[in-house]
Amino acid sequence: MEKRVTFSSWTIGILFAVPQLLLIFTFFYWPAGQAVYWSLTLQQPWGGGNIWVGLDNFRSILANADYWNSITASLVFAGISTGLAMFVGLVLAALTDRQLTGSRFYRVVLIWPYGIAAPALAMAFRFILAPEAGFMAVVNQVWPGFWDPGLDGTDAMASIIIAFSWKYVGYNFIFFLAAFQAIPRSLIEAAAMDGSGVLRRFWDIQFPLITPTIFFLLVINITESFQDSFGIVDIMTSGGPANATNLMVYKIYSDGFKGLDYSGAAAQSIILMVLIVVLTIFQFRFIERRVHYR
């Protein structure tokens, strides 16, 4: 028998909802409204309020080649880092789910990276991938000039992709492992008795049944790659060299707080929000069709 809590007066329910509504308004609607207002106005250089300029801030940004370079870099970063983090997390979860020797140890260790703050992670990878020390220094001794994120934009992009992917491998691993363990063992055992190999069982049984998890992680990883990359970029490359890693979220910071162009930075934040919404709608519209919920 289902038990439900009922209230004799509707005002009690409203009072319970008020704290949540205040939090949503304070930390989402109010900042978003301020960003929209600032994006449509121009701040006076010596104070005195803002001047209404309509869409001029957006026209100025979209006419800037550097901003389009930032969009391209962000899309490349999001696509590669999402694919890499999800693929590695999926493989590790599949191996751990097979109950191989040491799987319980790996199950604990592989979750830890997600608990590390982005700046601390970036600092560690900055030393690991430094051309003059660590592993890559050995590679540079064999092939001089092979790796230098400080001078080569491709190397710099690769370094922040590796750091970001490493952080989200643990996050993806948790969900993939939970999805694998939710599959009835009787299905796997029946397929094994019919002579299906490991890869065949994975592709025909396990993979279709975890597509809801794959779709969920795809949406989360792409969204976070646009929003959660600031700390890694700031510590490892500061947007360089030659703006090769000047992702959209970092350009908002550099233009707003270093260039003191608050209105332009607000317009960029609106464009970033719209881009994430469009990408999310695209995923739900076209990719969700391939998801099997039953």
Short mmCIF file of C-alpha atoms in Angstrom, two decimals:
data_model
loop_
_atom_site.label_atom_id
_atom_site.label_comp_id
_atom_site.label_asym_id
_atom_site.label_seq_id
_atom_site.Cartn_x
_atom_site.Cartn_y
_atom_site.Cartn_z
CA MET A 1 0.00 0.00 0.00
CA GLU A 2 1.44 3.32 -1.11
CA LYS A 3 1.72 5.98 1.57
CA ARG A 4 1.46 9.62 0.62
CA VAL A 5 1.85 12.76 2.68
CA THR A 6 -1.02 15.18 2.18
CA PHE A 7 -1.48 18.73 3.44
CA SER A 8 -4.78 20.21 4.47
CA SER A 9 -3.79 23.65 3.17
CA TRP A 10 -2.06 24.48 -0.16
CA THR A 11 -0.04 27.22 1.53
CA ILE A 12 2.10 24.59 3.28
CA GLY A 13 3.11 23.13 -0.06
CA ILE A 14 3.97 26.59 -1.34
CA LEU A 15 6.13 27.24 1.72
CA PHE A 16 8.06 24.02 1.08
CA ALA A 17 8.66 25.06 -2.53
CA VAL A 18 9.74 28.63 -1.75
CA PRO A 19 13.38 27.81 -0.74
CA GLN A 20 13.93 25.84 -3.96
CA LEU A 21 12.33 28.58 -6.05
CA LEU A 22 14.54 31.20 -4.38
CA LEU A 23 17.66 29.15 -5.10
CA ILE A 24 16.70 28.70 -8.76
CA PHE A 25 15.92 32.40 -9.15
CA THR A 26 19.08 33.55 -7.34
CA PHE A 27 21.59 31.25 -9.00
CA PHE A 28 20.06 30.79 -12.47
CA TYR A 29 17.38 33.25 -13.59
CA TRP A 30 18.91 36.36 -12.01
CA PRO A 31 22.46 35.82 -13.42
CA ALA A 32 21.03 34.76 -16.79
CA GLY A 33 18.84 37.87 -16.87
CA GLN A 34 21.81 40.08 -16.00
CA ALA A 35 23.89 38.47 -18.77
CA VAL A 36 21.13 39.16 -21.31
CA TYR A 37 20.85 42.79 -20.12
CA TRP A 38 24.62 43.36 -20.30
CA SER A 39 24.81 41.74 -23.74
CA LEU A 40 22.32 44.27 -25.10
CA THR A 41 23.99 47.29 -23.52
CA LEU A 42 27.41 48.94 -23.49
CA GLN A 43 29.04 49.83 -20.22
CA GLN A 44 30.35 53.36 -19.84
CA PRO A 45 34.18 53.47 -19.45
CA TRP A 46 34.00 55.63 -16.31
CA GLY A 47 30.74 54.33 -14.85
CA GLY A 48 27.38 56.05 -15.10
CA GLY A 49 25.27 53.13 -16.23
CA ASN A 50 24.87 51.24 -19.48
CA ILE A 51 23.79 52.45 -22.93
CA TRP A 52 21.28 50.39 -24.88
CA VAL A 53 22.96 49.15 -28.10
CA GLY A 54 20.65 46.30 -29.08
CA LEU A 55 22.44 43.55 -31.01
CA ASP A 56 25.61 45.56 -31.75
CA ASN A 57 27.66 43.50 -29.30
CA PHE A 58 26.64 40.29 -31.07
CA ARG A 59 27.38 41.77 -34.52
CA SER A 60 30.84 42.87 -33.35
CA ILE A 61 31.65 39.45 -31.90
CA LEU A 62 30.40 37.46 -34.86
CA ALA A 63 32.44 39.65 -37.22
CA ASN A 64 35.62 38.83 -35.30
CA ALA A 65 37.78 36.08 -36.83
CA ASP A 66 39.33 35.30 -33.45
CA TYR A 67 35.90 34.45 -32.03
CA TRP A 68 35.16 32.01 -34.85
CA ASN A 69 38.57 30.45 -34.19
CA SER A 70 37.50 30.08 -30.56
CA ILE A 71 34.24 28.36 -31.62
CA THR A 72 36.16 25.97 -33.88
CA ALA A 73 38.66 25.15 -31.12
CA SER A 74 35.81 24.54 -28.66
CA LEU A 75 34.01 22.18 -31.04
CA VAL A 76 37.22 20.24 -31.74
CA PHE A 77 37.98 20.04 -28.03
CA ALA A 78 34.42 18.92 -27.18
CA GLY A 79 34.27 16.27 -29.90
CA ILE A 80 37.65 14.64 -29.26
CA SER A 81 37.60 14.85 -25.45
CA THR A 82 34.04 13.47 -25.26
CA GLY A 83 34.83 10.59 -27.61
CA LEU A 84 38.09 9.75 -25.84
CA ALA A 85 36.67 9.92 -22.30
CA MET A 86 33.61 7.85 -23.17
CA PHE A 87 35.55 5.21 -25.14
CA VAL A 88 38.16 4.67 -22.42
CA GLY A 89 35.49 4.66 -19.69
CA LEU A 90 33.43 2.11 -21.65
CA VAL A 91 36.39 -0.22 -22.22
CA LEU A 92 37.50 -0.06 -18.57
CA ALA A 93 33.94 -0.67 -17.33
CA ALA A 94 33.53 -3.64 -19.67
CA LEU A 95 36.80 -5.16 -18.45
CA THR A 96 35.92 -4.54 -14.79
CA ASP A 97 32.46 -6.05 -15.24
CA ARG A 98 34.06 -9.34 -16.40
CA GLN A 99 35.31 -9.91 -12.83
CA LEU A 100 38.92 -10.24 -13.93
CA THR A 101 41.70 -10.47 -11.37
CA GLY A 102 41.94 -7.20 -9.44
CA SER A 103 38.60 -5.83 -10.75
CA ARG A 104 37.54 -4.62 -7.28
CA PHE A 105 40.79 -2.67 -6.92
CA TYR A 106 40.36 -1.10 -10.36
CA ARG A 107 36.72 -0.29 -9.55
CA VAL A 108 37.85 1.95 -6.68
CA VAL A 109 40.95 3.44 -8.30
CA LEU A 110 39.25 4.39 -11.57
CA ILE A 111 36.61 6.47 -9.76
CA TRP A 112 39.16 8.71 -8.01
CA PRO A 113 40.12 10.99 -10.96
CA TYR A 114 36.65 12.57 -11.05
CA GLY A 115 37.08 13.74 -7.45
CA ILE A 116 40.15 15.82 -8.31
CA ALA A 117 39.55 19.54 -8.85
CA ALA A 118 40.26 20.78 -12.36
CA PRO A 119 43.06 23.23 -11.37
CA ALA A 120 44.90 20.53 -9.37
CA LEU A 121 44.48 18.11 -12.24
CA ALA A 122 45.74 20.68 -14.72
CA MET A 123 48.79 21.44 -12.59
CA ALA A 124 49.67 17.74 -12.41
CA PHE A 125 49.32 17.27 -16.18
CA ARG A 126 51.28 20.46 -16.82
CA PHE A 127 54.27 18.82 -15.14
CA ILE A 128 53.59 15.38 -16.67
CA LEU A 129 53.37 16.75 -20.22
CA ALA A 130 56.06 19.41 -19.88
CA PRO A 131 58.61 19.14 -22.72
CA GLU A 132 61.57 19.67 -20.41
CA ALA A 133 60.55 17.16 -17.70
CA GLY A 134 58.54 14.00 -17.21
CA PHE A 135 57.58 11.43 -19.79
CA MET A 136 57.52 13.74 -22.81
CA ALA A 137 61.06 14.92 -22.04
CA VAL A 138 62.21 11.35 -22.73
CA VAL A 139 60.34 11.38 -26.03
CA ASN A 140 61.92 14.73 -26.94
CA GLN A 141 65.35 13.30 -26.29
CA VAL A 142 64.68 10.60 -28.89
CA TRP A 143 62.93 12.95 -31.34
CA PRO A 144 64.07 16.53 -30.58
CA GLY A 145 61.25 19.07 -30.94
CA PHE A 146 58.56 16.37 -31.15
CA TRP A 147 56.49 17.79 -28.25
CA ASP A 148 56.24 21.42 -27.14
CA PRO A 149 52.78 22.68 -26.01
CA GLY A 150 54.28 26.12 -25.37
CA LEU A 151 55.07 26.66 -29.07
CA ASP A 152 52.89 24.22 -31.01
CA GLY A 153 49.12 24.77 -30.99
CA THR A 154 48.33 21.15 -31.85
CA ASP A 155 50.42 19.91 -28.92
CA ALA A 156 48.73 22.41 -26.62
CA MET A 157 45.26 21.28 -27.73
CA ALA A 158 46.27 17.65 -27.29
CA SER A 159 47.52 18.34 -23.76
CA ILE A 160 44.25 19.91 -22.55
CA ILE A 161 42.22 17.16 -24.27
CA ILE A 162 44.25 14.48 -22.47
CA ALA A 163 43.83 16.21 -19.09
CA PHE A 164 40.09 16.80 -19.50
CA SER A 165 39.47 13.26 -20.81
CA TRP A 166 41.41 11.75 -17.93
CA LYS A 167 39.18 13.57 -15.45
CA TYR A 168 35.93 12.38 -17.07
CA VAL A 169 37.04 8.78 -17.62
CA GLY A 170 36.25 8.13 -13.95
CA TYR A 171 32.83 9.79 -14.22
CA ASN A 172 31.90 7.77 -17.32
CA PHE A 173 33.32 4.60 -15.78
CA ILE A 174 30.88 4.80 -12.84
CA PHE A 175 27.80 5.01 -15.05
CA PHE A 176 29.00 2.44 -17.58
CA LEU A 177 29.81 -0.07 -14.84
CA ALA A 178 26.39 0.45 -13.23
CA ALA A 179 24.74 -0.08 -16.63
CA PHE A 180 26.68 -3.29 -17.27
CA GLN A 181 25.82 -4.68 -13.84
CA ALA A 182 22.12 -3.94 -14.40
CA ILE A 183 22.04 -6.40 -17.33
CA PRO A 184 20.69 -9.79 -16.20
CA ARG A 185 23.49 -12.34 -16.02
CA SER A 186 21.15 -14.96 -17.47
CA LEU A 187 21.28 -13.18 -20.85
CA ILE A 188 25.07 -13.18 -20.93
CA GLU A 189 25.30 -16.79 -19.78
CA ALA A 190 22.70 -17.95 -22.33
CA ALA A 191 24.63 -16.25 -25.14
CA ALA A 192 27.87 -17.81 -23.91
CA MET A 193 26.26 -21.27 -23.88
CA ASP A 194 25.17 -20.67 -27.50
CA GLY A 195 28.80 -20.13 -28.42
CA SER A 196 28.93 -16.34 -28.67
CA GLY A 197 32.36 -14.87 -27.99
CA VAL A 198 33.12 -11.92 -25.75
CA LEU A 199 32.97 -9.31 -28.51
CA ARG A 200 29.82 -10.81 -29.99
CA ARG A 201 28.04 -10.75 -26.62
CA PHE A 202 29.16 -7.19 -26.06
CA TRP A 203 27.97 -5.92 -29.43
CA ASP A 204 24.67 -7.85 -29.67
CA ILE A 205 23.53 -7.85 -26.03
CA GLN A 206 25.38 -5.46 -23.76
CA PHE A 207 25.85 -2.48 -26.06
CA PRO A 208 22.16 -2.13 -27.10
CA LEU A 209 21.06 -2.42 -23.46
CA ILE A 210 23.37 0.37 -22.28
CA THR A 211 22.46 2.86 -25.04
CA PRO A 212 20.35 4.97 -22.60
CA THR A 213 23.48 5.37 -20.45
CA ILE A 214 25.61 6.16 -23.51
CA PHE A 215 23.15 8.83 -24.61
CA PHE A 216 23.01 10.35 -21.13
CA LEU A 217 26.80 10.48 -20.87
CA LEU A 218 27.09 11.91 -24.37
CA VAL A 219 24.87 14.86 -23.43
CA ILE A 220 26.66 15.41 -20.11
CA ASN A 221 30.18 15.11 -21.54
CA ILE A 222 29.57 17.53 -24.40
CA THR A 223 27.90 20.05 -22.09
CA GLU A 224 30.70 19.81 -19.51
CA SER A 225 33.41 20.08 -22.20
CA PHE A 226 32.11 23.56 -22.97
CA GLN A 227 31.63 24.62 -19.34
CA ASP A 228 34.15 22.75 -17.20
CA SER A 229 37.29 23.30 -19.28
CA PHE A 230 38.20 26.74 -17.92
CA GLY A 231 40.42 25.58 -15.05
CA ILE A 232 42.41 23.21 -17.24
CA VAL A 233 42.97 25.80 -20.00
CA ASP A 234 43.88 28.55 -17.54
CA ILE A 235 46.50 26.46 -15.73
CA MET A 236 47.98 24.54 -18.66
CA THR A 237 47.99 26.92 -21.66
CA SER A 238 46.25 30.23 -20.79
CA GLY A 239 44.58 30.02 -24.19
CA GLY A 240 47.85 29.86 -26.16
CA PRO A 241 49.95 29.51 -28.10
CA ALA A 242 48.54 31.93 -30.69
CA ASN A 243 44.98 31.38 -29.33
CA ALA A 244 45.11 27.69 -30.31
CA THR A 245 43.43 26.70 -27.03
CA ASN A 246 41.42 29.87 -26.47
CA LEU A 247 38.14 28.01 -25.93
CA MET A 248 34.85 29.92 -25.73
CA VAL A 249 34.59 29.69 -21.95
CA TYR A 250 38.16 30.97 -21.52
CA LYS A 251 37.67 33.78 -24.05
CA ILE A 252 34.68 34.99 -22.03
CA TYR A 253 36.97 35.29 -19.00
CA SER A 254 39.90 36.87 -20.84
CA ASP A 255 37.77 39.43 -22.70
CA GLY A 256 35.66 40.26 -19.66
CA PHE A 257 38.18 40.36 -16.82
CA LYS A 258 41.45 41.02 -18.64
CA GLY A 259 40.13 43.13 -21.51
CA LEU A 260 37.41 44.73 -19.33
CA ASP A 261 34.86 44.24 -22.11
CA TYR A 262 32.00 43.17 -19.89
CA SER A 263 29.29 43.69 -22.49
CA GLY A 264 31.15 41.68 -25.11
CA ALA A 265 31.83 38.91 -22.60
CA ALA A 266 28.13 38.85 -21.66
CA ALA A 267 27.21 38.52 -25.35
CA GLN A 268 29.70 35.65 -25.69
CA SER A 269 28.15 33.88 -22.69
CA ILE A 270 24.72 34.14 -24.35
CA ILE A 271 26.11 32.67 -27.58
CA LEU A 272 27.75 29.84 -25.62
CA MET A 273 24.47 29.09 -23.83
CA VAL A 274 22.57 29.06 -27.14
CA LEU A 275 25.20 26.76 -28.71
CA ILE A 276 24.92 24.26 -25.85
CA VAL A 277 21.10 24.33 -26.07
CA VAL A 278 21.23 23.75 -29.85
CA LEU A 279 23.68 20.86 -29.48
CA THR A 280 21.48 19.29 -26.77
CA ILE A 281 18.35 19.61 -28.92
CA PHE A 282 20.25 18.09 -31.86
CA GLN A 283 21.26 15.11 -29.74
CA PHE A 284 17.71 14.54 -28.48
CA ARG A 285 16.29 15.03 -31.98
CA PHE A 286 18.61 12.77 -33.99
CA ILE A 287 20.72 10.56 -31.71
CA GLU A 288 18.02 9.53 -29.22
CA ARG A 289 16.29 7.62 -32.05
CA ARG A 290 18.99 4.95 -31.76
CA VAL A 291 18.51 4.52 -28.01
CA HIS A 292 16.79 1.34 -26.81
CA TYR A 293 14.91 1.97 -23.56
CA ARG A 294 13.49 -1.58 -23.35
#
